[in-house]
Coordinates of C-alpha atoms in Angstrom, one line a residue:
M1 CA 92.8 -6.2 197.1
K2 CA 94.7 -8.2 194.7
M3 CA 94.0 -11.5 196.4
L4 CA 90.4 -11.2 195.3
R5 CA 91.3 -10.4 191.8
I6 CA 90.9 -14.1 191.2
K7 CA 89.6 -15.1 187.8
Q8 CA 86.5 -17.2 187.9
T9 CA 88.4 -20.2 186.6
I10 CA 90.8 -20.1 189.5
L11 CA 87.9 -20.7 191.8
L12 CA 88.0 -24.3 190.7
L13 CA 90.8 -24.8 193.1
M14 CA 88.1 -25.9 195.5
L15 CA 89.3 -29.4 194.6
G16 CA 92.7 -28.8 196.0
S17 CA 92.7 -25.8 198.3
C18 CA 94.5 -27.3 201.2
F19 CA 97.7 -25.3 200.7
P20 CA 98.4 -22.1 202.6
I21 CA 98.1 -18.7 200.9
I22 CA 101.4 -17.0 201.1
S23 CA 100.9 -13.7 199.5
C24 CA 98.0 -11.6 198.4
N25 CA 98.9 -10.9 194.8
K26 CA 99.2 -14.5 193.7
E27 CA 96.8 -16.1 191.3
Y28 CA 95.9 -19.7 192.0
I29 CA 95.5 -22.0 189.0
N30 CA 94.6 -25.6 189.1
P31 CA 96.1 -26.8 185.8
S32 CA 93.9 -29.9 185.8
A33 CA 90.7 -28.0 186.2
A34 CA 88.3 -27.1 183.5
S35 CA 88.3 -23.8 181.7
V36 CA 86.1 -20.9 182.7
P37 CA 83.4 -21.4 180.0
S38 CA 83.0 -25.1 180.7
V39 CA 82.4 -24.3 184.4
T40 CA 80.3 -21.2 184.3
T41 CA 78.2 -22.4 181.4
S42 CA 77.7 -25.9 182.7
V43 CA 75.3 -27.0 185.5
E44 CA 77.6 -29.9 186.3
G45 CA 80.5 -27.5 186.6
L46 CA 78.6 -25.2 188.9
M47 CA 77.6 -28.2 191.0
T48 CA 81.2 -29.2 191.3
L49 CA 82.1 -25.6 192.4
C50 CA 79.4 -25.9 195.1
A51 CA 81.0 -29.1 196.4
G52 CA 84.3 -27.2 196.6
L53 CA 82.7 -24.5 198.8
Q54 CA 82.4 -26.9 201.6
R55 CA 85.9 -28.3 201.1
R56 CA 87.4 -24.8 201.3
F57 CA 85.5 -24.0 204.4
T58 CA 86.1 -27.2 206.3
I59 CA 89.3 -29.1 205.2
G60 CA 92.8 -28.3 206.5
R61 CA 94.4 -26.2 209.2
Q62 CA 94.0 -23.2 207.0
S63 CA 90.2 -23.6 206.8
P64 CA 87.7 -21.3 208.6
L65 CA 86.5 -24.4 210.4
Y66 CA 89.9 -24.6 212.1
C67 CA 90.7 -20.9 212.4
A68 CA 87.4 -19.5 213.6
P69 CA 86.8 -22.0 216.5
I70 CA 90.5 -21.8 217.5
G71 CA 90.5 -18.0 217.3
G72 CA 87.3 -17.7 219.2
G73 CA 88.4 -20.0 221.9
Y74 CA 91.8 -18.4 222.4
S75 CA 90.1 -14.9 222.4
V76 CA 88.1 -15.8 225.6
Y77 CA 90.9 -17.7 227.4
A78 CA 89.3 -21.1 226.7
L79 CA 92.3 -22.8 225.1
Y80 CA 95.8 -23.5 226.0
T81 CA 98.7 -24.2 223.6
I82 CA 100.3 -27.5 224.5
N83 CA 103.1 -27.3 222.0
I84 CA 104.4 -23.7 222.2
G85 CA 106.3 -24.2 219.0
N86 CA 103.0 -23.5 217.3
T87 CA 103.7 -19.7 217.2
A88 CA 100.4 -18.6 215.7
E89 CA 98.3 -20.4 218.3
K90 CA 100.6 -19.2 221.1
E91 CA 100.2 -15.6 219.9
L92 CA 96.4 -16.0 220.0
E93 CA 96.5 -17.5 223.5
T94 CA 98.5 -14.5 224.8
G95 CA 96.4 -12.1 222.8
K96 CA 96.5 -8.3 222.8
G97 CA 99.7 -6.9 221.3
A98 CA 101.3 -10.4 221.0
V99 CA 99.1 -11.1 217.9
T100 CA 101.1 -10.0 214.9
Q101 CA 100.0 -9.0 211.4
G102 CA 101.6 -12.1 210.0
N103 CA 99.8 -14.5 212.4
A104 CA 99.0 -17.6 210.3
V105 CA 95.6 -18.3 211.9
V106 CA 94.5 -14.7 211.4
T107 CA 95.9 -14.6 207.9
Q108 CA 94.2 -17.8 206.8
L109 CA 90.9 -16.9 208.3
W110 CA 90.9 -13.7 206.3
A111 CA 92.2 -15.3 203.1
Q112 CA 90.1 -18.4 203.0
C113 CA 86.9 -16.6 203.9
L114 CA 87.4 -14.0 201.2
L115 CA 88.2 -16.7 198.7
G116 CA 85.2 -18.8 199.7
K117 CA 83.0 -15.7 199.4
T118 CA 84.3 -15.1 195.9
E119 CA 83.8 -18.7 194.9
A120 CA 80.2 -18.6 196.1
E121 CA 79.7 -15.4 194.1
V122 CA 80.7 -17.3 190.9
V123 CA 77.9 -19.7 191.4
L124 CA 75.4 -17.1 192.4
S125 CA 76.3 -15.0 189.3
N126 CA 75.6 -17.9 186.9
L127 CA 72.4 -19.4 188.2
T128 CA 70.7 -18.8 184.8
V129 CA 72.7 -21.7 183.4
A130 CA 70.4 -24.1 185.3
A131 CA 67.2 -24.5 183.4
D132 CA 65.7 -26.9 185.9
P133 CA 64.3 -24.8 188.9
A134 CA 65.2 -27.6 191.3
D135 CA 68.8 -27.6 190.1
R136 CA 68.9 -23.8 190.3
V137 CA 67.5 -23.6 193.8
G138 CA 70.1 -26.2 194.9
L139 CA 72.9 -24.2 193.5
K140 CA 71.6 -21.0 194.9
A141 CA 70.9 -22.4 198.4
Y142 CA 74.3 -24.1 198.7
A143 CA 76.2 -21.1 197.4
S144 CA 74.2 -18.8 199.7
I145 CA 75.0 -20.9 202.7
F146 CA 78.7 -20.7 202.2
Y147 CA 78.6 -17.1 201.0
A148 CA 76.9 -16.3 204.4
L149 CA 79.2 -18.5 206.5
N150 CA 82.3 -16.8 205.0
L151 CA 81.0 -13.3 205.4
G152 CA 79.4 -14.0 208.8
T153 CA 82.7 -15.4 210.1
L154 CA 84.7 -12.4 208.9
A155 CA 82.1 -10.1 210.5
Q156 CA 82.7 -11.7 213.9
F157 CA 86.5 -11.1 213.9
F158 CA 87.2 -8.0 211.8
E159 CA 85.8 -4.5 212.1
Q160 CA 85.8 -3.9 208.3
I161 CA 85.7 -6.1 205.3
P162 CA 86.2 -5.6 201.5
L163 CA 83.0 -6.5 199.8
V164 CA 84.1 -5.9 196.2
K165 CA 86.8 -7.4 194.1
G166 CA 89.6 -5.4 192.5
E167 CA 92.9 -3.7 193.3
N168 CA 92.8 -1.5 196.4
A169 CA 89.2 -2.5 197.1
A170 CA 87.3 -0.3 199.5
F171 CA 86.5 -1.7 202.9
S172 CA 82.9 -1.7 204.4
P173 CA 81.8 -1.9 208.0
R174 CA 81.2 -5.4 209.3
A175 CA 77.5 -4.5 209.6
D176 CA 77.3 -4.2 205.8
A177 CA 79.0 -7.6 205.4
L178 CA 76.5 -9.2 207.8
Q179 CA 73.6 -7.6 205.9
K180 CA 74.9 -9.1 202.6
A181 CA 74.9 -12.5 204.2
I182 CA 71.4 -12.0 205.5
E183 CA 70.1 -10.8 202.1
A184 CA 71.5 -13.9 200.3
L185 CA 69.9 -16.2 202.9
E186 CA 66.6 -14.4 202.9
S187 CA 66.4 -14.6 199.1
V188 CA 67.0 -18.4 199.0
D189 CA 64.7 -19.0 202.0
A190 CA 61.9 -17.6 200.0
D191 CA 62.8 -19.9 197.1
L192 CA 63.0 -23.0 199.3
A193 CA 59.5 -22.4 200.5
T194 CA 58.2 -23.5 197.1
T195 CA 61.1 -25.5 195.5
S196 CA 63.4 -28.1 196.9
P197 CA 66.9 -28.9 195.6
S198 CA 66.9 -31.6 193.0
A199 CA 68.0 -35.1 193.7
K200 CA 70.7 -34.6 191.0
F201 CA 72.1 -31.6 192.9
L202 CA 72.1 -33.4 196.2
T203 CA 74.2 -36.2 194.8
K204 CA 76.8 -33.7 193.6
V205 CA 77.6 -32.1 197.0
P206 CA 78.8 -33.7 200.2
P207 CA 76.1 -35.3 202.4
G208 CA 75.3 -34.0 205.8
I209 CA 73.9 -30.4 205.4
D210 CA 70.2 -30.0 205.7
I211 CA 69.8 -27.1 203.4
K212 CA 66.4 -25.7 204.4
N213 CA 67.1 -25.8 208.2
T214 CA 70.6 -24.5 207.8
V215 CA 69.4 -21.4 205.9
K216 CA 66.9 -20.7 208.7
A217 CA 69.5 -21.4 211.5
L218 CA 72.0 -19.1 209.9
L219 CA 69.4 -16.4 209.5
A220 CA 68.6 -16.7 213.2
R221 CA 72.4 -16.5 214.0
Y222 CA 73.1 -13.5 211.9
Y223 CA 69.9 -11.6 212.7
N224 CA 70.8 -12.2 216.3
I225 CA 74.3 -10.6 215.8
Q226 CA 72.7 -7.8 213.8
S227 CA 70.3 -7.0 216.6
M228 CA 73.2 -5.7 218.7
I229 CA 75.8 -4.8 216.2
T230 CA 75.5 -1.1 217.0
G231 CA 75.6 -1.7 220.7
T232 CA 71.9 -0.8 221.0
Y233 CA 69.2 -3.4 220.6
N234 CA 67.3 -3.5 217.3
A235 CA 64.0 -5.2 218.0
A236 CA 63.2 -5.6 214.3
S237 CA 66.3 -7.7 213.8
G238 CA 65.7 -9.4 217.1
N239 CA 62.2 -10.5 216.1
K240 CA 63.6 -11.9 212.9
A241 CA 66.1 -13.9 214.9
L242 CA 63.3 -15.2 217.1
A243 CA 61.2 -16.3 214.1
F244 CA 64.0 -18.1 212.3
A245 CA 65.4 -19.7 215.4
A246 CA 61.9 -21.1 216.1
A247 CA 61.6 -22.4 212.5
A248 CA 65.0 -24.2 212.5
S249 CA 64.5 -27.9 213.3
Q250 CA 66.0 -29.1 216.6
V251 CA 65.6 -32.8 215.6
I252 CA 67.3 -32.8 212.2
K253 CA 71.1 -32.8 212.1
S254 CA 72.9 -30.5 209.7
E255 CA 76.6 -31.1 209.9
F256 CA 80.0 -31.2 208.1
R257 CA 81.1 -34.8 207.7
F258 CA 84.6 -36.1 207.5
S259 CA 86.5 -39.3 206.6
A260 CA 90.0 -40.7 207.1
V261 CA 91.0 -38.9 203.9
N262 CA 89.2 -35.6 204.3
T263 CA 89.6 -35.1 208.0
N264 CA 88.1 -32.9 210.7
P265 CA 90.8 -30.2 211.1
L266 CA 90.0 -29.7 214.8
G267 CA 90.2 -33.4 215.4
E268 CA 93.4 -33.7 213.5
W269 CA 95.2 -30.9 215.3
N270 CA 93.7 -31.8 218.7
V271 CA 94.4 -35.6 218.6
T272 CA 97.0 -36.3 216.0
V273 CA 99.2 -33.3 216.3
N274 CA 98.4 -32.4 219.9
V275 CA 98.6 -28.6 219.4
F276 CA 96.0 -27.3 221.9
G277 CA 93.6 -28.2 224.6
A278 CA 91.1 -26.6 226.9
I279 CA 92.6 -24.2 229.5
D280 CA 91.0 -26.3 232.2
S281 CA 87.6 -27.6 233.3
T282 CA 86.3 -24.0 233.6
L283 CA 86.3 -23.9 229.7
G284 CA 87.7 -20.3 230.2
L285 CA 84.6 -19.0 232.0
R286 CA 85.6 -16.4 234.5
N287 CA 84.1 -14.2 237.2
G288 CA 82.0 -16.9 238.8
L289 CA 80.4 -18.3 235.6
A290 CA 82.2 -21.7 235.6
P291 CA 80.2 -24.7 236.9
V292 CA 81.3 -25.7 240.4
P293 CA 82.2 -28.5 240.5
A294 CA 82.9 -29.0 236.8
A295 CA 81.4 -32.4 236.9
S296 CA 78.0 -30.9 237.9
D297 CA 77.5 -29.9 234.3
P298 CA 77.9 -32.8 231.8
R299 CA 78.7 -30.5 229.0
V300 CA 82.2 -30.0 230.5
G301 CA 82.7 -33.8 230.2
F302 CA 81.2 -33.8 226.7
Y303 CA 83.6 -31.2 225.4
I304 CA 86.9 -32.0 227.2
S305 CA 88.8 -34.8 228.9
R306 CA 91.7 -34.8 231.3
T307 CA 94.9 -36.6 230.8
G308 CA 97.1 -34.8 233.3
P309 CA 97.2 -32.1 236.0
T310 CA 97.1 -29.4 233.4
T311 CA 96.2 -31.2 230.2
F312 CA 92.7 -31.1 228.9
P313 CA 92.4 -32.5 225.4
L314 CA 89.2 -31.7 223.5
K315 CA 86.4 -34.2 222.9
G316 CA 83.0 -33.3 221.5
F317 CA 83.3 -32.3 217.9
A318 CA 87.1 -32.5 217.9
Q319 CA 87.4 -35.9 219.4
V320 CA 88.8 -37.8 216.4
I321 CA 89.7 -37.0 212.8
T322 CA 86.4 -38.3 211.5
T323 CA 84.1 -36.6 214.0
S324 CA 81.3 -34.6 212.3
Y325 CA 80.9 -31.0 213.1
P326 CA 77.5 -29.4 213.4
V327 CA 76.6 -26.4 211.3
Y328 CA 74.4 -25.3 214.1
L329 CA 73.3 -26.8 217.5
P330 CA 69.7 -27.1 218.7
G331 CA 70.8 -25.3 221.9
E332 CA 72.0 -22.3 219.9
M333 CA 68.5 -21.8 218.5
S334 CA 66.9 -22.0 222.0
L335 CA 69.4 -19.6 223.4
I336 CA 68.8 -17.1 220.6
I337 CA 65.2 -17.2 221.5
A338 CA 66.0 -16.7 225.2
E339 CA 68.4 -13.8 224.4
N340 CA 65.9 -11.8 222.3
Y341 CA 63.0 -12.3 224.7
A342 CA 65.3 -11.1 227.5
R343 CA 66.4 -8.0 225.5
Q344 CA 62.7 -7.2 225.0
S345 CA 61.9 -7.6 228.7
L346 CA 59.7 -10.6 228.0
F347 CA 61.2 -12.4 231.0
P348 CA 58.8 -15.4 231.4
Q349 CA 59.3 -16.3 227.7
S350 CA 63.0 -15.9 228.0
K351 CA 63.1 -18.2 231.0
T352 CA 61.1 -20.9 229.2
A353 CA 63.6 -20.9 226.3
L354 CA 66.6 -20.8 228.7
D355 CA 65.2 -23.7 230.7
A356 CA 64.8 -25.7 227.5
V357 CA 68.6 -25.8 227.4
R358 CA 69.4 -25.9 231.1
T359 CA 67.2 -28.8 231.9
K360 CA 67.7 -31.0 228.8
T361 CA 69.3 -34.4 229.4
T362 CA 70.4 -34.8 225.8
D363 CA 69.7 -33.7 222.3
I364 CA 70.4 -35.0 218.8
Y365 CA 74.1 -34.6 219.3
G366 CA 74.2 -36.1 222.8
I367 CA 74.7 -32.8 224.6
G368 CA 72.9 -32.7 227.9
A369 CA 73.0 -30.0 230.6
S370 CA 70.9 -31.6 233.3
Q371 CA 70.8 -28.3 235.3
P372 CA 67.9 -27.1 237.4
A373 CA 65.5 -24.6 235.9
Y374 CA 66.7 -21.0 236.1
S375 CA 66.0 -19.5 239.6
G376 CA 67.8 -16.2 239.4
A377 CA 66.4 -12.7 239.2
M378 CA 63.9 -12.0 236.5
T379 CA 65.7 -9.1 235.1
M380 CA 67.5 -8.4 231.9
P381 CA 71.1 -8.3 233.3
A382 CA 70.6 -11.5 235.3
L383 CA 69.0 -13.4 232.5
L384 CA 71.5 -12.3 229.9
T385 CA 74.4 -13.3 232.1
D386 CA 73.0 -16.8 232.4
I387 CA 72.2 -17.0 228.7
Y388 CA 75.9 -16.0 228.0
K389 CA 77.1 -18.7 230.4
Q390 CA 74.9 -21.3 228.7
R391 CA 76.1 -20.3 225.3
R392 CA 79.7 -20.8 226.4
L393 CA 78.9 -24.2 227.9
E394 CA 76.6 -25.4 225.1
M395 CA 78.6 -24.1 222.2
F396 CA 82.2 -24.6 223.3
I397 CA 84.6 -23.9 220.4
S398 CA 81.9 -22.8 218.0
G399 CA 83.8 -19.8 216.7
Q400 CA 81.2 -17.4 218.1
E401 CA 83.0 -16.8 221.4
L402 CA 84.5 -13.4 220.6
E403 CA 81.3 -12.0 219.1
D404 CA 79.3 -13.3 222.1
S405 CA 81.8 -11.7 224.5
R406 CA 81.3 -8.3 222.9
R407 CA 77.5 -8.6 222.4
F408 CA 76.9 -9.5 226.0
A409 CA 79.2 -6.6 227.1
R410 CA 81.6 -8.9 229.0
P411 CA 84.7 -7.3 230.5
A412 CA 87.0 -6.2 227.7
P413 CA 90.8 -6.4 227.6
N414 CA 92.7 -4.5 230.1
V415 CA 89.8 -3.8 232.5
A416 CA 89.1 -5.4 235.8
G417 CA 88.1 -9.1 235.4
E418 CA 88.9 -9.1 231.7
E419 CA 87.3 -12.0 229.8
R420 CA 88.7 -11.6 226.4
N421 CA 92.2 -10.8 225.1
R422 CA 91.2 -8.8 222.0
N423 CA 88.2 -7.0 220.7
F424 CA 88.9 -7.5 217.0
Y425 CA 91.6 -9.0 214.9
L426 CA 94.1 -6.9 213.0
Y427 CA 94.3 -7.0 209.2
P428 CA 96.9 -9.5 207.8
L429 CA 100.0 -8.3 206.0
I430 CA 98.9 -10.1 202.8
E431 CA 96.1 -7.5 202.7
R432 CA 97.9 -4.4 203.9
D433 CA 100.9 -5.0 201.6
N434 CA 98.6 -5.2 198.5
N435 CA 95.7 -2.8 199.3
T436 CA 96.3 0.8 200.2
N437 CA 92.8 1.1 201.4
T438 CA 93.4 -1.3 204.3
P439 CA 92.2 0.5 207.5
A440 CA 94.3 1.1 210.6
D441 CA 94.4 -2.0 212.9
P442 CA 92.3 -1.9 216.0
G443 CA 94.4 -1.3 219.1
I444 CA 93.4 -4.7 220.6

């Protein structure tokens, strides 16, 4: 795939990567950037590259932080396109065959995640430049976080992913991509147990991300996905998810921060441009899962407002252009624990973790559920149904909705009571037109 035939110098475009990718065979050069040797042989250059990893992932409508939450939300009927002139979003809302190979959201999700992955690899391939162990672990940890976020995001939306650079690169199953993300995070988690990132490194990257807890939280997330990626529960992966979810702090924030200059893309396109809103106060939950009445669950009011009979702008982490966006939520960790205990038929333990979310009145982000303790059947299907419901309410527009819908075996497209409008995304034209190894698109 020619898009990933990017020379390492080009990866400096992290300082200005707010422009859409138009075709797969372009090379992107920042003429004001330093040369390759000055970047890959310089600790300061690698630290600057690290700062750019967050910028690519979070800034602009083309960023994964816009495309994944929007794609996930539309895929489970949670969002509504207010301005139908936004064709890409409207296609995702309709779903199924309406999503075209040229869809801008799908294209940018693919392109930016692959570019972000490649940029992270540049840092990880040049760690020996850092003589100071604390500098080195900072570089490794930050690059590993964004390497994992980019691969983990792709694995939730696409069946196969190219893991190597070069023309006509071969594709690998998404399980392989997820394993690569896990391996990178596992490696740096071990390093962080004995060495903390240097103060120098922390001044070079944007503030907000708690590195140690983010590594553990992402390991919990991706082991959780891995535990069911074949459709059959893998207890070894599930136990890893349990351990890392328990180890990730629920009282320390880890978040992407924004300013009036570098804005929250969800906030910008929700408030300033007014492109989309919630479908309604059900948040897209179907088949009896939506809270009744909606006001009985304060999470509905946390995530959305109502400005008209059919208009429900987003609040929460898309409320304004400077709103911070969490890398992970405390509730996500509790629900990962509840899910894996349920899949192992450890129902009392599952209920305890589930109730930690249902009954909380607030958390470090101000998200409260204020629900009674779980009183349903102590069976795997019943517990998993409520865990899925709580994930949708707790983690609205997190970008994990499509993966959750498949993992919990919710009704697929074109079956009775369908709850999602696609199973996987198709591969963008920028890939297909430049890589003869691009697989056939999934039907839906």
